[in-house]
Coordinates of C-alpha atoms in Angstrom, one line a residue:
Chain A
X1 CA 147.7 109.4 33.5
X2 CA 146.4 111.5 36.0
X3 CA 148.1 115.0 35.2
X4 CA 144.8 117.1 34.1
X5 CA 144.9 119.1 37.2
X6 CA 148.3 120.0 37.3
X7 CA 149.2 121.1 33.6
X8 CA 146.4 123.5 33.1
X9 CA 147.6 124.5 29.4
X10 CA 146.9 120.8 28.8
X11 CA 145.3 120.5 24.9
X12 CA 142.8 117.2 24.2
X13 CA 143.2 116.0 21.0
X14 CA 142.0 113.1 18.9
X15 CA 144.5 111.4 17.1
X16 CA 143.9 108.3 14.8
X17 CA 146.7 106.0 14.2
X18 CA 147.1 103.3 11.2
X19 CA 150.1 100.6 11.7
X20 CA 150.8 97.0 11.0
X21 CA 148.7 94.8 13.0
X22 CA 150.4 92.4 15.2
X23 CA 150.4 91.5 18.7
X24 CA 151.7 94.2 20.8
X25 CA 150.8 97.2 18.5
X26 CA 148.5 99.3 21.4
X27 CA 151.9 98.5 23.3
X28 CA 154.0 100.0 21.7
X29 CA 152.2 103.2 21.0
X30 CA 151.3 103.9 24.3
X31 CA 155.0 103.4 24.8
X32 CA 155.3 106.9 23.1
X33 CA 152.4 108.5 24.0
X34 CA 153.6 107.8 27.9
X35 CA 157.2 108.9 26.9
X36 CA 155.6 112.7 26.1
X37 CA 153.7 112.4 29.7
X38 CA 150.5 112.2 27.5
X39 CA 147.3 111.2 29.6
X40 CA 145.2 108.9 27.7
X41 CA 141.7 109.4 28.4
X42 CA 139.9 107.7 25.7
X43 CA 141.1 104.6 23.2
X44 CA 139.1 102.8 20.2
X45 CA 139.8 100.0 18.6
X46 CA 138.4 100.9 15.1
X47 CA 140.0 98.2 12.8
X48 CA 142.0 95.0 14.0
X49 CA 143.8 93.2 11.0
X50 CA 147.2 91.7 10.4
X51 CA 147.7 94.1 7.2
X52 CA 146.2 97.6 9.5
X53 CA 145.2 97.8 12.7
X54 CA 143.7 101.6 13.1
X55 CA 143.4 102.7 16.5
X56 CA 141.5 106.0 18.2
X57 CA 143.6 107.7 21.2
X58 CA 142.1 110.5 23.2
X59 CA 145.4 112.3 24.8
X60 CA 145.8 115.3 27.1
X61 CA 149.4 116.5 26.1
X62 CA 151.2 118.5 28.5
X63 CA 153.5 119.8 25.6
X64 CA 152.7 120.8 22.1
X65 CA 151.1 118.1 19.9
X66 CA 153.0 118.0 17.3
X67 CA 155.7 116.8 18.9
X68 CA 154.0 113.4 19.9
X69 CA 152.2 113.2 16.3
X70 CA 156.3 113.2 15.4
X71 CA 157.4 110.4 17.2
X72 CA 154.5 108.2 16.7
X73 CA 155.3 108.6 12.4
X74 CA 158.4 107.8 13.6
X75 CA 158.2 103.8 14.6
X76 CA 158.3 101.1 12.0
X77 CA 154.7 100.3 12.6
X78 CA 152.9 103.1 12.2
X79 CA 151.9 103.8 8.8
X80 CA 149.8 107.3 9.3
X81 CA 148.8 109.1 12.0
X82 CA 145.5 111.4 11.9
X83 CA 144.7 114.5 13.8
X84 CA 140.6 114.6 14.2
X85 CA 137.8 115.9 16.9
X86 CA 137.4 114.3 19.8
X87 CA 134.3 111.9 20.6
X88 CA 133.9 113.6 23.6
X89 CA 133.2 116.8 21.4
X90 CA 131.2 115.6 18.9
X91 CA 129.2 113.1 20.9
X92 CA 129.3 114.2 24.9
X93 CA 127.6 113.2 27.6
X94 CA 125.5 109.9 27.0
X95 CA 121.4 109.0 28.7
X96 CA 121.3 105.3 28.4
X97 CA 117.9 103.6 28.1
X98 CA 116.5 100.5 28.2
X99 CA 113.7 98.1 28.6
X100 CA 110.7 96.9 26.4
X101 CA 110.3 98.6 23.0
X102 CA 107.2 100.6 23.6
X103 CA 108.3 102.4 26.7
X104 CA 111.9 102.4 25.3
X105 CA 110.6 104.2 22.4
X106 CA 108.3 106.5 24.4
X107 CA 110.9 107.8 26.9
X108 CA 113.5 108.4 23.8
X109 CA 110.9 111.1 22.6
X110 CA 111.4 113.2 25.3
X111 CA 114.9 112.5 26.0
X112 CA 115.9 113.4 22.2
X113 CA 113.4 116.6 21.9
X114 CA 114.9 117.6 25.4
X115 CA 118.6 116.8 24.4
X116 CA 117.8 118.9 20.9
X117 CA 116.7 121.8 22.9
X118 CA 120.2 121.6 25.2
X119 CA 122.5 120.6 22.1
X120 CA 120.8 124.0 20.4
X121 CA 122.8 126.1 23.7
X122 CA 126.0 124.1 22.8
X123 CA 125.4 121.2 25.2
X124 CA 127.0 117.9 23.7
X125 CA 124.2 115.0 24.9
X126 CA 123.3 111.5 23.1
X127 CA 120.6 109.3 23.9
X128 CA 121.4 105.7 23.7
X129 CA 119.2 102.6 23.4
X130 CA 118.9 99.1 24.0
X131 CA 115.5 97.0 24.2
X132 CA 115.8 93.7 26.0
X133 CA 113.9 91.3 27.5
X134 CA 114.6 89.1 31.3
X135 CA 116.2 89.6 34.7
X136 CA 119.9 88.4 33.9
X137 CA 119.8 90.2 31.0
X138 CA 119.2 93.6 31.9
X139 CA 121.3 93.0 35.4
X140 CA 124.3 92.4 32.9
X141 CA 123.3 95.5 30.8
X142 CA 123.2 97.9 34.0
X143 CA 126.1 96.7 35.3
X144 CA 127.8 97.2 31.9
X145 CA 126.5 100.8 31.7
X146 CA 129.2 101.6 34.6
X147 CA 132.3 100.4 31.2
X148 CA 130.2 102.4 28.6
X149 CA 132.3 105.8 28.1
X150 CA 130.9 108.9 28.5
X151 CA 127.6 107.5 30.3
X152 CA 125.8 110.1 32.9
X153 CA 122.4 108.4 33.2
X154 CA 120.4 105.2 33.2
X155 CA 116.7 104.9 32.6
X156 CA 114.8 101.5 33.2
X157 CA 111.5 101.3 31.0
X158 CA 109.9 98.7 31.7
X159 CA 106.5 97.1 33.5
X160 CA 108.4 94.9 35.7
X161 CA 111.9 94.6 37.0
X162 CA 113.1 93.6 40.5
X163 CA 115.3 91.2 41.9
X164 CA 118.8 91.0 40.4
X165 CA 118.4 94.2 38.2
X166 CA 117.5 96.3 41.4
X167 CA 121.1 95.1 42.7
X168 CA 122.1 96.0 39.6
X169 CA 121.0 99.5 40.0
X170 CA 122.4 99.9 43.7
X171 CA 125.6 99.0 42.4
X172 CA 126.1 101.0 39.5
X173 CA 124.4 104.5 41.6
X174 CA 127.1 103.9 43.9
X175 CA 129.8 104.4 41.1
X176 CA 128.1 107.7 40.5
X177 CA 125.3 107.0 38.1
X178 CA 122.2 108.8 38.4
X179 CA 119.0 105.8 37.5
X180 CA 115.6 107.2 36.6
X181 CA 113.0 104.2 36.3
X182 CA 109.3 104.4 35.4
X183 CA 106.6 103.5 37.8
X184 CA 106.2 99.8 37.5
X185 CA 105.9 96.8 39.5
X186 CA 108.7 94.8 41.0
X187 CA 111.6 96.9 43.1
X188 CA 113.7 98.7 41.1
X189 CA 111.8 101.8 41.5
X190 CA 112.4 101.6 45.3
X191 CA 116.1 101.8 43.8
X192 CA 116.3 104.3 41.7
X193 CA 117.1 107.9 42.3
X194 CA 113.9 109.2 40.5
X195 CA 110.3 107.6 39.8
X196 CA 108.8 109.1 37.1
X197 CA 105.1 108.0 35.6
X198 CA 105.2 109.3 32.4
X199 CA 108.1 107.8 30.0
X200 CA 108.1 111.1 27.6
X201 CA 108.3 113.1 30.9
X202 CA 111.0 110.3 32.4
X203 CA 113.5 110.9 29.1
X204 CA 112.8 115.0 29.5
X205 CA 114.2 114.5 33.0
X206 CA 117.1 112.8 32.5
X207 CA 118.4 115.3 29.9
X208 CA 117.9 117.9 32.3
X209 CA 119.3 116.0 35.1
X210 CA 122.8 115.8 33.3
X211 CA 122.4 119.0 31.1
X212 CA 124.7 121.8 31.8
X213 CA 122.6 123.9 30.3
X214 CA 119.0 123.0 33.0
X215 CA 118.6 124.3 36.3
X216 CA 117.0 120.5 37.0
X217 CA 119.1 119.5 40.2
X218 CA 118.2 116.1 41.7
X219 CA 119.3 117.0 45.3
X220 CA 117.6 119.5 45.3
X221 CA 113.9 118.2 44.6
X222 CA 111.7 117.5 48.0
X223 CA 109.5 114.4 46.2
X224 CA 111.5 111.4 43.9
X225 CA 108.3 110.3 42.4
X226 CA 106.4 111.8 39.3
Chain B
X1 CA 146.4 91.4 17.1
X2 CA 145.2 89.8 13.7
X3 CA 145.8 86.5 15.2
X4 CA 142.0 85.8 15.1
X5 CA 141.7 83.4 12.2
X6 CA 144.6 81.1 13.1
X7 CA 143.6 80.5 16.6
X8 CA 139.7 78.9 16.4
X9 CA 140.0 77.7 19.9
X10 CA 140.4 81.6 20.9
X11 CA 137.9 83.0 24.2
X12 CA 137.0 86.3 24.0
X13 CA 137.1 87.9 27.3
X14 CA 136.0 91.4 29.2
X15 CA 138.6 92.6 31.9
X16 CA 138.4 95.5 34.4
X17 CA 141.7 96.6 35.9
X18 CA 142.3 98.4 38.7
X19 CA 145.8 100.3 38.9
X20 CA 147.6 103.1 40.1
X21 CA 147.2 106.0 38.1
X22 CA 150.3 107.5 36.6
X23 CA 151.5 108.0 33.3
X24 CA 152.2 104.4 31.5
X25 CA 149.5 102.4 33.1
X26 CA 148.4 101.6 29.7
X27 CA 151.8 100.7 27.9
X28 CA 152.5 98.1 31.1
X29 CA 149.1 96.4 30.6
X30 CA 149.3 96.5 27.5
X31 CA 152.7 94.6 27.7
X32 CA 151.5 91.8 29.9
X33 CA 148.8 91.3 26.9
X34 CA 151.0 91.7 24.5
X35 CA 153.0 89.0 25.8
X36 CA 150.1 86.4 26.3
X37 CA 149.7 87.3 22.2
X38 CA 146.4 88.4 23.5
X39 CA 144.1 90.5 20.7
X40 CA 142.9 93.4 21.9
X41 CA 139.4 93.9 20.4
X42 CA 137.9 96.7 22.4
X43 CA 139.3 99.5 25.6
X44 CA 137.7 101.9 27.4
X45 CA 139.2 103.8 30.2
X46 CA 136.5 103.8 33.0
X47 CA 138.5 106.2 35.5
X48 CA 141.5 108.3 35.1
X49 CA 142.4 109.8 38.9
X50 CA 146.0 110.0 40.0
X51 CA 145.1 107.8 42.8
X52 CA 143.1 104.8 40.5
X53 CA 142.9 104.4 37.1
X54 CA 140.0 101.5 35.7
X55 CA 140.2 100.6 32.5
X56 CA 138.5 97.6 30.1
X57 CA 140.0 95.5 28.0
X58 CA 138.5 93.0 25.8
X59 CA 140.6 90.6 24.6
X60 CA 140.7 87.6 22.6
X61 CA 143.7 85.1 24.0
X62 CA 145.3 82.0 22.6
X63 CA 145.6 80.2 26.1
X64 CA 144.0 79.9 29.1
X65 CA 142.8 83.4 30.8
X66 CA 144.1 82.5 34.0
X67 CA 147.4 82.7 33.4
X68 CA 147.1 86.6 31.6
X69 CA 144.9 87.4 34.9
X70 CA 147.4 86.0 36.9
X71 CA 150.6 88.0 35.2
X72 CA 148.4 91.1 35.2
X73 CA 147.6 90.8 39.1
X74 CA 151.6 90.7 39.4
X75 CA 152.1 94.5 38.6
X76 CA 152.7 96.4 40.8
X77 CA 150.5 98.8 39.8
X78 CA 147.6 97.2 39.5
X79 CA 145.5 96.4 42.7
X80 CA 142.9 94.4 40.9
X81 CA 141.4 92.6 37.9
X82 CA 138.2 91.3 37.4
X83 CA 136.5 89.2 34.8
X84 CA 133.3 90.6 33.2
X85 CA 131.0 90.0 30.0
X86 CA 132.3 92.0 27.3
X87 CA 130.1 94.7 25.9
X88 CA 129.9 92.8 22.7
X89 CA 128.2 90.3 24.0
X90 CA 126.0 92.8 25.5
X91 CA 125.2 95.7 23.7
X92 CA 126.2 94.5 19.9
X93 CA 125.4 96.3 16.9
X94 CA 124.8 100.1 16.9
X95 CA 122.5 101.3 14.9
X96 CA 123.4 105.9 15.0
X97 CA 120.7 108.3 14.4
X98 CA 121.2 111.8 14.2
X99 CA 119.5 114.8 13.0
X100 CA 116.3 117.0 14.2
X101 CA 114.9 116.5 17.3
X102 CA 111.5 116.2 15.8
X103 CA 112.4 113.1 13.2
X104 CA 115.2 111.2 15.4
X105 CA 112.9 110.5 17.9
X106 CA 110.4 109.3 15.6
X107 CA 113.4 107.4 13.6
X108 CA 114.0 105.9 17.0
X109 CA 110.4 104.6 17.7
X110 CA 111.0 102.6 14.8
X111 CA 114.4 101.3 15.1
X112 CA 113.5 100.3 19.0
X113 CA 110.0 98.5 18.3
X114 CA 112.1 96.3 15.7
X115 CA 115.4 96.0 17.8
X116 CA 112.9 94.5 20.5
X117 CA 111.9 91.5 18.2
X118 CA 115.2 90.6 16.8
X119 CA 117.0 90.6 20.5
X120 CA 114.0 88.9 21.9
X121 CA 115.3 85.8 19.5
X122 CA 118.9 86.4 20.3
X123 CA 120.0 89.3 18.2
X124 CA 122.1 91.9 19.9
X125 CA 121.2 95.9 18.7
X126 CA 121.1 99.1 20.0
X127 CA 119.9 102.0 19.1
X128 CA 122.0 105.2 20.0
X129 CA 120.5 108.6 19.0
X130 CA 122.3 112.7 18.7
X131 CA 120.0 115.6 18.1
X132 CA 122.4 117.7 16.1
X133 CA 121.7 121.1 13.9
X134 CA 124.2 122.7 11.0
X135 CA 125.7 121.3 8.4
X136 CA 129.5 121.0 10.1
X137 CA 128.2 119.8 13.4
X138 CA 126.6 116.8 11.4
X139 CA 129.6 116.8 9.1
X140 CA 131.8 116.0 12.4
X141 CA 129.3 113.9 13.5
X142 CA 128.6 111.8 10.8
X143 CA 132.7 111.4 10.5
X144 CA 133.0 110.0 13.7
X145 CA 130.5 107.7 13.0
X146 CA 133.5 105.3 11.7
X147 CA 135.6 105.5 15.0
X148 CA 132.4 104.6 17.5
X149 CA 133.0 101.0 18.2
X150 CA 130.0 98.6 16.8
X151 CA 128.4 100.8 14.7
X152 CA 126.9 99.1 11.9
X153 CA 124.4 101.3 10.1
X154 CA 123.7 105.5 10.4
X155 CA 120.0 107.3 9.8
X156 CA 120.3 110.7 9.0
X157 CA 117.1 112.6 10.3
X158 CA 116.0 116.1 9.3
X159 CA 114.7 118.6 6.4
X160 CA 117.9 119.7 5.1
X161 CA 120.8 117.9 4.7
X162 CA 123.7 118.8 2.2
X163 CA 127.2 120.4 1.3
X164 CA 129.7 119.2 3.8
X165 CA 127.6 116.3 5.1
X166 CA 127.0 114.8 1.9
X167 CA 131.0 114.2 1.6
X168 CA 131.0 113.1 4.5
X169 CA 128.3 110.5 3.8
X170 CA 130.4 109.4 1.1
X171 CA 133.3 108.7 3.1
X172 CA 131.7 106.9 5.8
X173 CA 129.7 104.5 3.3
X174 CA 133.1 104.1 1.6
X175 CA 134.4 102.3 4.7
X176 CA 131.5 100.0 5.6
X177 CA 128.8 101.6 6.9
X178 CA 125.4 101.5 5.7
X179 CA 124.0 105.0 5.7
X180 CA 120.1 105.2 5.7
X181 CA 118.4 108.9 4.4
X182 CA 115.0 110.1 5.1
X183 CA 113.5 112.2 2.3
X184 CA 114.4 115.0 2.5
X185 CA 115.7 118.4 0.7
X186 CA 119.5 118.4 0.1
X187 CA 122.0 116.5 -1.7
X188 CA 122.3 113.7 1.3
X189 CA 119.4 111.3 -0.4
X190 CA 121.2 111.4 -3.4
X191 CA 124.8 110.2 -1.6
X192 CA 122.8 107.4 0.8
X193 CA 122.4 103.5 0.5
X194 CA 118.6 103.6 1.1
X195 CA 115.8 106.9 1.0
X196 CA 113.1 106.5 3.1
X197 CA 110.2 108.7 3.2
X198 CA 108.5 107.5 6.6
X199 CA 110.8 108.0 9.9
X200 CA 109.3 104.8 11.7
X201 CA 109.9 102.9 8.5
X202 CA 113.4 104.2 8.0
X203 CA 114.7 103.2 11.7
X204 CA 112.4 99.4 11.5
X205 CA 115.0 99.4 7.8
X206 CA 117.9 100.3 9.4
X207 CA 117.2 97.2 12.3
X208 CA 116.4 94.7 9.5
X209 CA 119.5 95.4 7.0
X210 CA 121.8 94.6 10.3
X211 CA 120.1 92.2 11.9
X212 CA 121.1 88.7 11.3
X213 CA 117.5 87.3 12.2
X214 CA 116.1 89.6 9.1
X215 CA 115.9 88.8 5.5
X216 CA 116.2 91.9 4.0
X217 CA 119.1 92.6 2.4
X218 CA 120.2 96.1 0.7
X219 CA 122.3 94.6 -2.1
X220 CA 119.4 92.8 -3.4
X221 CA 116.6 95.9 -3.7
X222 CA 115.6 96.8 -6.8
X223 CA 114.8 100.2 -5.9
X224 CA 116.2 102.6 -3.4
X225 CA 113.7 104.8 -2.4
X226 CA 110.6 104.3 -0.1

C-alpha cells in the first residue's frame, strides 16, 4: 500500500477472482497481490459461498499485470481470475443524498441533469440516494457516508434536522467531505459548508462543486447561503 | 467464509482499522480474521497514504468480537480499531439507475417517493443513480452492476438502448439481478424482466419488487409490459 506516488508507470486494474470459499480466502490472495508490491485500492465482496467465493480487487501494480494475474491462477483456490474495468472508471466520483422523499427526489433532478451535462465532457459522477426518517438514523447514515467508497459530497434534504445529525456533519467535513443542506429549521444548516434554498439548484451545486469539468469552487464563493 | 449457515448464533459486525500503510496491510488483517474463522461479508478501503491506511471490514464471527478486536489491536501495524454499524444495516438494498439525464431523474422521483414508505416501516433501500450516454459506456456500466455490493435491481432509462447493452442485460439478469426497462426503442425491452412505459412508475416498480414490505412480486405477473 502506499506506492502510487513513487512508481509513476503504475497501471490500475480490475481484477475479479473466483476460488473456493473458506475461511481465510481474502488472506491468502492478498498474500500474492502483496508479494508483487500491488497496492490495493478497492476490494468487493461480490459472492461469499462455501462452493465460490468471487471477490473484486482494485490493484495498482508496479510491474506488468500479467505477472500477478499468473500467480493468483496459480494457488489451489482460485478457480478463475477476470481481468475487467475498474469501478472507479465506470462509476467515479459519488454525490450522496438524503432526507425525506420529496426533497430527496427534487434535489436528485438537478444533481443527475447536472452530472449528465459533466459525464457528457468525460467526467465519471453518480448520484446516490437514501430517504430516511429520525435523528439517530440519519446521524448513523452521515457518519457512514465517511466508509462509502468513492464519496465526494453529502446533501441533507430535509425540513428539519439538528441535534445529533449536525455532529454528524462536523464530523464527517472534518474527514474532507464537502455537506450541502437545504434551508430548513433545526442546525444542521449552521453546519454545513453550503445553504442552498432551492433543492433542484442544491443537487446542481454539488455536481459542480466536485466536477472536474465546473469552474464552481466553494472557497472561493463570498456568501454560503442560496 | 461460507461458515454462515452452521453458526446461527453468528454477529455481524462493522470494523474500522487504522494501520500503517505499507504493502501487506491487508494480507495481516486479513490473517488475524482468518484466524477468528471470521466471514468477511463486505471491505472498503477508506484511506490508502503511506503514513495511514483505514479500511472496513464487515464481518460475521463465530465467537465473541472482543477477542478478534483484541488480536487485531496487537499488530503492530495497526494503531486503532473501532466498532461501527455496518453499512448493511444502513444503507441495504441498491436499487441502480442509469441512462439519460432527462428520464433517470424522473426514474428516481419514483424510486425515492416509494423507498421513503417502505424504510419509514423498517425497510432499508437506496436509490443510486449514473447519467451515462453510448451504447459501450452503458455496456460497462450495466456489467459492473453485478460487482457493486447490495445491488438488487437495475432501471435502464433512455430512448435508445441496444446492441452491446442488450448482452449485457442478459448477463446481468442471468446472475440475479432484476433488470427493469422503460419503453423505449432498441432491443433492451425485449432482453428486460419488466417494460415500463411511465419513468415514475418504473422506479416506484423497481422499490416494490425488492422491498420485503411490498407484495408485488415479478414471478407472479401475468404480463410484462406497463
Amino acid at each position: 500500500m502506499g506506492k502510487l506516488e513513487t512508481h509513476m508507470e503504475n497501471q490500475s486494474i480490475g481484477l475479479v477472482i473466483s476460488a473456493k470459499g473458506r475461511t481465510g480466502v481474502l488472506h491468502q490472495l492478498t498474500g500474492v497481490i502483496a508479494h508483487h508490491e500491488g497496492d490495493i485500492t478497492s476490494v468487493e465482496i461480490l459472492g461469499n459461498w462455501p462452493a465460490e467465493a468471487r471477490t473484486y480487487f482494485e490493484v495498482v501494480v508496479p510491474g506488468p499485470a500479467e505477472a500477478l494475474v499468473e500467480d493468483l491462477r496459480g494457488l489451489a483456490i482460485v478457480s478463475s481470475v477476470e481481468m475487467v474495468k475498474t469501478l472507479q472508471t465506470i462509476y467515479g466520483k459519488r454525490i450522496i443524498i438524503m432526507g425525506g422523499g420529496a426533497q430527496v427526489g427534487q434535489v436528485a433532478i438537478g444533481a443527475v441533469s447536472e452530472a449528465d451535462r459533466h459525464n457528457i465532457r468525460g467526467e465519471h459522477i453518480s448520484v446516490d440516494t437514501i430517504p430516511l426518517v429520525g435523528e439517530q438514523k440519519l446521524a448513523d447514515a452521515v457518519r457512514a457516508v465517511a466508509r462509502l467508497p468513492r464519496a465526494k459530497a453529502l446533501v441533507l434534504a430535509g425540513a428539519l434536522m439538528g441535534g445529533e445529525i449536525e455532529t454528524a456533519v462536523r464530523e464527517v467535513r472534518a474527514q474532507g467531505l464537502i455537506v450541502i443542506s437545504l434551508n430548513m429549521a433545526g442546525s444542521v444548516p449552521d453546519a454545513a459548508d453550503l445553504v442552498v434554498t432551492d433543492p433542484v439548484q442544491a443537487g446542481v451545486m454539488a455536481v459542480m462543486a466536485v466536477a472536474e469539468t465546473a469552474k464552481f469552487t466553494l472557497q472561493r464563493l463570498h456568501r454560503r447561503v442560496f
